[in-house]
Short mmCIF file of C-alpha atoms in Angstrom, two decimals:
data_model
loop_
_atom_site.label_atom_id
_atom_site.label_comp_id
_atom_site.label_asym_id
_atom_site.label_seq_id
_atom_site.Cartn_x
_atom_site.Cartn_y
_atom_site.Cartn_z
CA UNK A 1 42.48 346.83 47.41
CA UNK A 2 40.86 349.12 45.51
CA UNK A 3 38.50 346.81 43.81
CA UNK A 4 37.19 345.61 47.35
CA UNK A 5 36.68 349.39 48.49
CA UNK A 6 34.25 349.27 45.17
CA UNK A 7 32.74 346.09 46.37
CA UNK A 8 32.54 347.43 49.64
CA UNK A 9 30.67 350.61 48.20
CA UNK A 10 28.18 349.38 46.04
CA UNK A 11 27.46 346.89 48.44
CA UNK A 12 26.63 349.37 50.73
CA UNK A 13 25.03 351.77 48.11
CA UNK A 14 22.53 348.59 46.81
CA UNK A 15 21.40 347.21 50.75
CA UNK A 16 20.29 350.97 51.36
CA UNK A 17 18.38 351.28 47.84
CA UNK A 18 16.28 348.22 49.18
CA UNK A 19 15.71 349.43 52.35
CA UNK A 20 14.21 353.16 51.15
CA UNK A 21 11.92 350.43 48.86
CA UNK A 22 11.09 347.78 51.78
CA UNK A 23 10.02 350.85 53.61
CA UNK A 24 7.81 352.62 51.07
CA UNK A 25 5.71 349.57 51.58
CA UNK A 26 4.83 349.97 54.80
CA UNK A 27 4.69 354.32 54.76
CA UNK A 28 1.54 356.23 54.24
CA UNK A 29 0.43 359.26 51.84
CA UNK A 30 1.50 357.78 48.62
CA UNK A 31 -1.28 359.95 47.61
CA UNK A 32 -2.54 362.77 49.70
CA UNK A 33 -5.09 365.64 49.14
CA UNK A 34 -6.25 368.97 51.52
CA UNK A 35 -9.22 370.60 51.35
CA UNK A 36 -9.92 374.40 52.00
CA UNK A 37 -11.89 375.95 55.51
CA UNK A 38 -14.54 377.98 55.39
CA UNK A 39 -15.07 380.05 51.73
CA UNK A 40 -12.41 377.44 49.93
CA UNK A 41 -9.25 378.64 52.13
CA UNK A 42 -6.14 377.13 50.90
CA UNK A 43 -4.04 378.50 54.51
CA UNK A 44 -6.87 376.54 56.75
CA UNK A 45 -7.00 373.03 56.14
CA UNK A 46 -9.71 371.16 57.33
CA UNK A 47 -9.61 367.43 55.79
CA UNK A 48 -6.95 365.45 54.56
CA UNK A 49 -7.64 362.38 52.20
CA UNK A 50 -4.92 359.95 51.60
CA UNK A 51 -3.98 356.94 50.92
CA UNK A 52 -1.35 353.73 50.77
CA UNK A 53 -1.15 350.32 48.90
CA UNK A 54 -3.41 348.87 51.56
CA UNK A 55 -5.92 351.38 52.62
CA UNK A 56 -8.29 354.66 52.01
CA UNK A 57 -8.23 357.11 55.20
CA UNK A 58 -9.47 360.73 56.05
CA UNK A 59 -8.46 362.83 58.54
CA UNK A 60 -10.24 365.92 60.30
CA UNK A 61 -8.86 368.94 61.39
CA UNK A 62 -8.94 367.40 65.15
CA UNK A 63 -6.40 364.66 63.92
CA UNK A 64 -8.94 361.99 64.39
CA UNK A 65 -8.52 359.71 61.23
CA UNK A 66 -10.91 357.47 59.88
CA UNK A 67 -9.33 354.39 57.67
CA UNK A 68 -11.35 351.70 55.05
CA UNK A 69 -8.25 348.67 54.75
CA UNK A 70 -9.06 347.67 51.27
CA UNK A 71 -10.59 344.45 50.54
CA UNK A 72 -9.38 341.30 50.10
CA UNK A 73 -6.46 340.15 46.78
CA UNK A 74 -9.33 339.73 44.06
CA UNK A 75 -11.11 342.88 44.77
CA UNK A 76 -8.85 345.60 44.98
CA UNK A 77 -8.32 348.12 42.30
CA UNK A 78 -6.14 346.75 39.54
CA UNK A 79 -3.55 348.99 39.34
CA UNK A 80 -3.24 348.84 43.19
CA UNK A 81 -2.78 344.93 42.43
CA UNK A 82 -0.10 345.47 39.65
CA UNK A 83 1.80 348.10 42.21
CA UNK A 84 2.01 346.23 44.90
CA UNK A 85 3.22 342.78 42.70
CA UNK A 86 5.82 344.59 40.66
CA UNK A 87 7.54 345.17 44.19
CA UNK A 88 7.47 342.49 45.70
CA UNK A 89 8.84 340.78 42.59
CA UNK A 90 11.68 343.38 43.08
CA UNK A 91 11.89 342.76 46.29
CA UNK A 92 12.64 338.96 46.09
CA UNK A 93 14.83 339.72 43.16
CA UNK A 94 16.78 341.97 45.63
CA UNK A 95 16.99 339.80 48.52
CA UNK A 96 19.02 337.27 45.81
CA UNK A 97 21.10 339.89 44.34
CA UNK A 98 22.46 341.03 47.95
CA UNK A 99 23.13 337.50 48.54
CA UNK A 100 24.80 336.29 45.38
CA UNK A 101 27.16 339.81 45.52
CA UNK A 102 27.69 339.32 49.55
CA UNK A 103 29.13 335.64 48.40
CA UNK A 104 30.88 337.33 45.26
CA UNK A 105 32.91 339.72 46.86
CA UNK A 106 36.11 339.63 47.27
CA UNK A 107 36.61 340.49 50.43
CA UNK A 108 34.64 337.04 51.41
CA UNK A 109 36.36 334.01 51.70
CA UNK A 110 33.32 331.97 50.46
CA UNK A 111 32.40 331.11 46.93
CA UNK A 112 35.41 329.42 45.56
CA UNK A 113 38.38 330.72 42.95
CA UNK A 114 38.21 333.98 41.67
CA UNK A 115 37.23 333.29 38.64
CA UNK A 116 33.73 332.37 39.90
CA UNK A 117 33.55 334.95 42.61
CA UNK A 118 33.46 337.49 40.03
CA UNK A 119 30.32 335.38 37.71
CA UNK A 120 28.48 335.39 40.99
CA UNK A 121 28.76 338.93 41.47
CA UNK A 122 28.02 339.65 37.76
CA UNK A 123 24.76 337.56 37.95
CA UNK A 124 23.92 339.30 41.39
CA UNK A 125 24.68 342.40 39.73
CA UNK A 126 21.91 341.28 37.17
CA UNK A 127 19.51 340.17 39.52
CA UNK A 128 19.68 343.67 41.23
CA UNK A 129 19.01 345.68 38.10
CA UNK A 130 15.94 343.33 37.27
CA UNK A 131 14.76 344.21 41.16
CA UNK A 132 15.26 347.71 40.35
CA UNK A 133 13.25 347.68 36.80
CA UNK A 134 10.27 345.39 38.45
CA UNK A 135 9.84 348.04 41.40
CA UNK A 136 10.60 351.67 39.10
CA UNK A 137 7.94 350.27 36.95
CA UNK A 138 5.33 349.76 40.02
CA UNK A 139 6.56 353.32 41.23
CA UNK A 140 5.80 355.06 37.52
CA UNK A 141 2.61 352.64 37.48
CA UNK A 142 1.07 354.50 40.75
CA UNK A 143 2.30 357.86 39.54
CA UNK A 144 0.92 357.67 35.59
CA UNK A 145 -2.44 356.25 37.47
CA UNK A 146 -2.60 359.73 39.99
CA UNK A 147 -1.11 362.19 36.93
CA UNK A 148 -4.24 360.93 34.78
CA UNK A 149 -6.33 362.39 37.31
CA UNK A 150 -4.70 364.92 38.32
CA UNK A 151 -3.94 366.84 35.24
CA UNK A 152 -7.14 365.55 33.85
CA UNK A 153 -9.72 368.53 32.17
CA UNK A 154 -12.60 367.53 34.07
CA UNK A 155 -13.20 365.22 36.48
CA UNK A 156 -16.71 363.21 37.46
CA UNK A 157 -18.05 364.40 40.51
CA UNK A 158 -16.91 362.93 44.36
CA UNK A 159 -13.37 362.26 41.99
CA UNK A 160 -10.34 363.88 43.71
CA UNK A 161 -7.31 365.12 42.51
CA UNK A 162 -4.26 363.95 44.46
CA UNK A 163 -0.90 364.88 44.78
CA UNK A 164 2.13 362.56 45.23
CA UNK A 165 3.13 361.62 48.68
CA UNK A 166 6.90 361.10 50.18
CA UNK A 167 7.02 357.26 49.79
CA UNK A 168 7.21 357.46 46.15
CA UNK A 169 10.23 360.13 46.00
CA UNK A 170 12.15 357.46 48.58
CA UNK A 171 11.20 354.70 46.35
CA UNK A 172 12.47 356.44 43.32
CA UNK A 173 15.81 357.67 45.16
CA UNK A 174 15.84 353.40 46.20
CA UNK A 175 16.01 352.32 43.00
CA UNK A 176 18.63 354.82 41.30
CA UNK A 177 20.77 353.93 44.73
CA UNK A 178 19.84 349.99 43.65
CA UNK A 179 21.49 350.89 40.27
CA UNK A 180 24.30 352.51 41.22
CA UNK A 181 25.62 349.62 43.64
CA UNK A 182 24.81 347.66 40.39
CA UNK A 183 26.87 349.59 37.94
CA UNK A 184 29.66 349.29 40.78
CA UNK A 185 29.41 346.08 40.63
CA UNK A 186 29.77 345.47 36.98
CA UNK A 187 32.70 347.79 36.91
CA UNK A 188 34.98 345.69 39.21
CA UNK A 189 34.60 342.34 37.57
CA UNK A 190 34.39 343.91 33.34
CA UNK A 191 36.90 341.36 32.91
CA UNK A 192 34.80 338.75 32.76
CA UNK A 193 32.47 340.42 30.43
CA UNK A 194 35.04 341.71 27.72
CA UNK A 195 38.16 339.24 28.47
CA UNK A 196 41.59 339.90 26.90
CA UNK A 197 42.36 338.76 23.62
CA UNK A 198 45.88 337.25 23.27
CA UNK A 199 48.29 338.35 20.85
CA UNK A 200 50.86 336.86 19.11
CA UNK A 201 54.49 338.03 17.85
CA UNK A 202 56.89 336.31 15.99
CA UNK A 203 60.51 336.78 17.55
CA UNK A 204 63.16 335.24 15.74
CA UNK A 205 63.17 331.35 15.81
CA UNK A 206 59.82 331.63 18.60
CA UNK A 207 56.85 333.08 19.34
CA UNK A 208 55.70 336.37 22.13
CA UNK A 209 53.00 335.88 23.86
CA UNK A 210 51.23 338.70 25.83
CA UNK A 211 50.10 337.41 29.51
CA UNK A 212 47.37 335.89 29.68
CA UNK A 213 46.16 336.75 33.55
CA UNK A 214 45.36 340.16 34.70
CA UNK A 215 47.98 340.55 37.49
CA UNK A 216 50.83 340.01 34.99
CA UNK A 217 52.94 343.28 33.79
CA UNK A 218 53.95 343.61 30.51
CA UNK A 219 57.61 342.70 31.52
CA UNK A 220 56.22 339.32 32.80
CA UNK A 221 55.19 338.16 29.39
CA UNK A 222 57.06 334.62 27.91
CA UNK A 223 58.87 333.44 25.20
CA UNK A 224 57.23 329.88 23.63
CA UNK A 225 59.17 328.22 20.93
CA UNK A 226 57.53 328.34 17.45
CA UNK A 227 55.98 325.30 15.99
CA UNK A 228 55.86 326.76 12.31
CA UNK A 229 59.46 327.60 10.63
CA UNK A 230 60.30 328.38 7.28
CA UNK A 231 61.65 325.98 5.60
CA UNK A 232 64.31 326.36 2.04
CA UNK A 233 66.47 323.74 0.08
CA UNK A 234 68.40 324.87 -3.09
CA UNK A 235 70.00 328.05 -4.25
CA UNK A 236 68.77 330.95 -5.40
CA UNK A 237 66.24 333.06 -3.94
CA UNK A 238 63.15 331.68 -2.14
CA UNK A 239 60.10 332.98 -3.81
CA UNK A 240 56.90 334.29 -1.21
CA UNK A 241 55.19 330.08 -1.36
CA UNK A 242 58.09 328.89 0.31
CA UNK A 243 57.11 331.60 3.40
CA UNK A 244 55.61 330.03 6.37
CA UNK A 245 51.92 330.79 7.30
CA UNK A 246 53.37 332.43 11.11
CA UNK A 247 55.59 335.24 9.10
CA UNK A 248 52.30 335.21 6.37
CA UNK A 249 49.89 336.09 9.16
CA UNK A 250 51.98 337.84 12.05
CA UNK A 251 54.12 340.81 11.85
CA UNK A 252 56.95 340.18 12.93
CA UNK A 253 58.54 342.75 15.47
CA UNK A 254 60.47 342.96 18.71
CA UNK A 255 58.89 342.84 21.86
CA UNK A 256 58.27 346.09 23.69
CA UNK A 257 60.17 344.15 26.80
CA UNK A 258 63.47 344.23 24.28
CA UNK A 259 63.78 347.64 23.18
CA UNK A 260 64.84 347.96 26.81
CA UNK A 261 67.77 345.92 26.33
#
């Protein structure tokens, strides 16, 4: 139960990380500047210039705003190109990682045994932290491009100096949201990742073996009969050759379910 409510969680957590990003996309002011009134007044603003990943635009003090839509693929500014590639990539990458975990979970009765419910949510798990790398690294892109300018000494003249607008803040809060659900992910189904390793114990005349599956107890372990005995003919004292390689290699010890007895 508790490993759906995860499921459930970072299902929810991941869906709305890709949302704030889907929508950054489509949001102006990713970078926005004022300028002063009359004498360089920073309390009355007369201009706004901002802009997006598809257009330049000014607007007056009347609200009346004036937009150029930038030109076509092979003509915009590079770094506008690279932005706007690295997430969509993440994008696509998203929009398999929400459906490989939506088939993965367990609280869907699609995608087979167990077993393979949990390697489909571990590779959508995957697929949503590569979505989440592609589009932080368009996001720091645009923001190391304006923070160039910005904090630049001097500028050329007609250059302005723009701050950072609201899309970029949601896209960065998408992506750590797009990790999270990831990480939530990858804790329910470690298993898989770091399985158990069995181990032996010699009991007498067989063999202890721990349980193999994860729903066993340690009370609902099993004896198996040994296939490796000692083995002595003669008198005297056996010497350490005549040991088997099972009390050689194992300790041997009492299981934990037998000290109860």
């Amino acid at each position: 139960m508790r490993k759906r409510l995860i499921q459930i969680f970072g299902f929810l957590i991941t869906s709305l990380g890709w949302l704030f990003v889907l929508c950054t996309m489509a949001m102006d002011y990713w970078r926005i500047t004022q300028l002063g009134g009359q004498g360089g007044s920073f309390i009355i603003k007369v201009a706004w210039y901002w802009s997006n990943l598809w257009k330049d635009c000014f607007t007056d003090s009347t609200a009346v705003t004036n937009c150029r839509d930038f030109p076509v693929l092979w003509s915009v500014t590079p770094f506008i190109q690279g932005v706007r590639g690295l997430l969509m990539c993440g994008l696509t990458l998203g929009f398999f990682g929400v459906v490989l975990c939506f088939v993965g979970m367990d609280c869907t009765y699609i995608g087979g045994a167990d077993k393979t419910k949990d390697k489909v949510l571990l590779a959508g798990a995957v697929f949503h932290i590569a979505g989440g790398v592609s589009d932080i690294s368009g996001y720091c892109l645009y923001i190391n491009r304006i923070a160039r300018t910005t904090f630049a000494a001097s500028v050329g003249p007609g250059v302005l100096r723009y701050d950072l607008g609201p899309p970029l803040f949601l896209g960065l809060v998408g992506c750590f949201l797009i990790f999270l659900g990831a990480v939530l992910y990858a804790v329910t189904v470690y298993r898989v990742m770091c399985p158990e390793s069995k181990v032996v114990y010699a009991y007498g005349g067989g063999t202890y073996m721990t349980p193999r599956s994860r729903e066993r107890t340690l009370y609902t372990g099993y004896y198996k009969p040994a296939r490796l005995y000692g083995s002595y003919v003669g008198s005297g004292r056996s010497d350490s050759s005549k040991i088997s390689k099972l009390s050689q290699t194992t300790p041997t010890r009492k299981s934990d379910r037998d000290a109860f007895v």
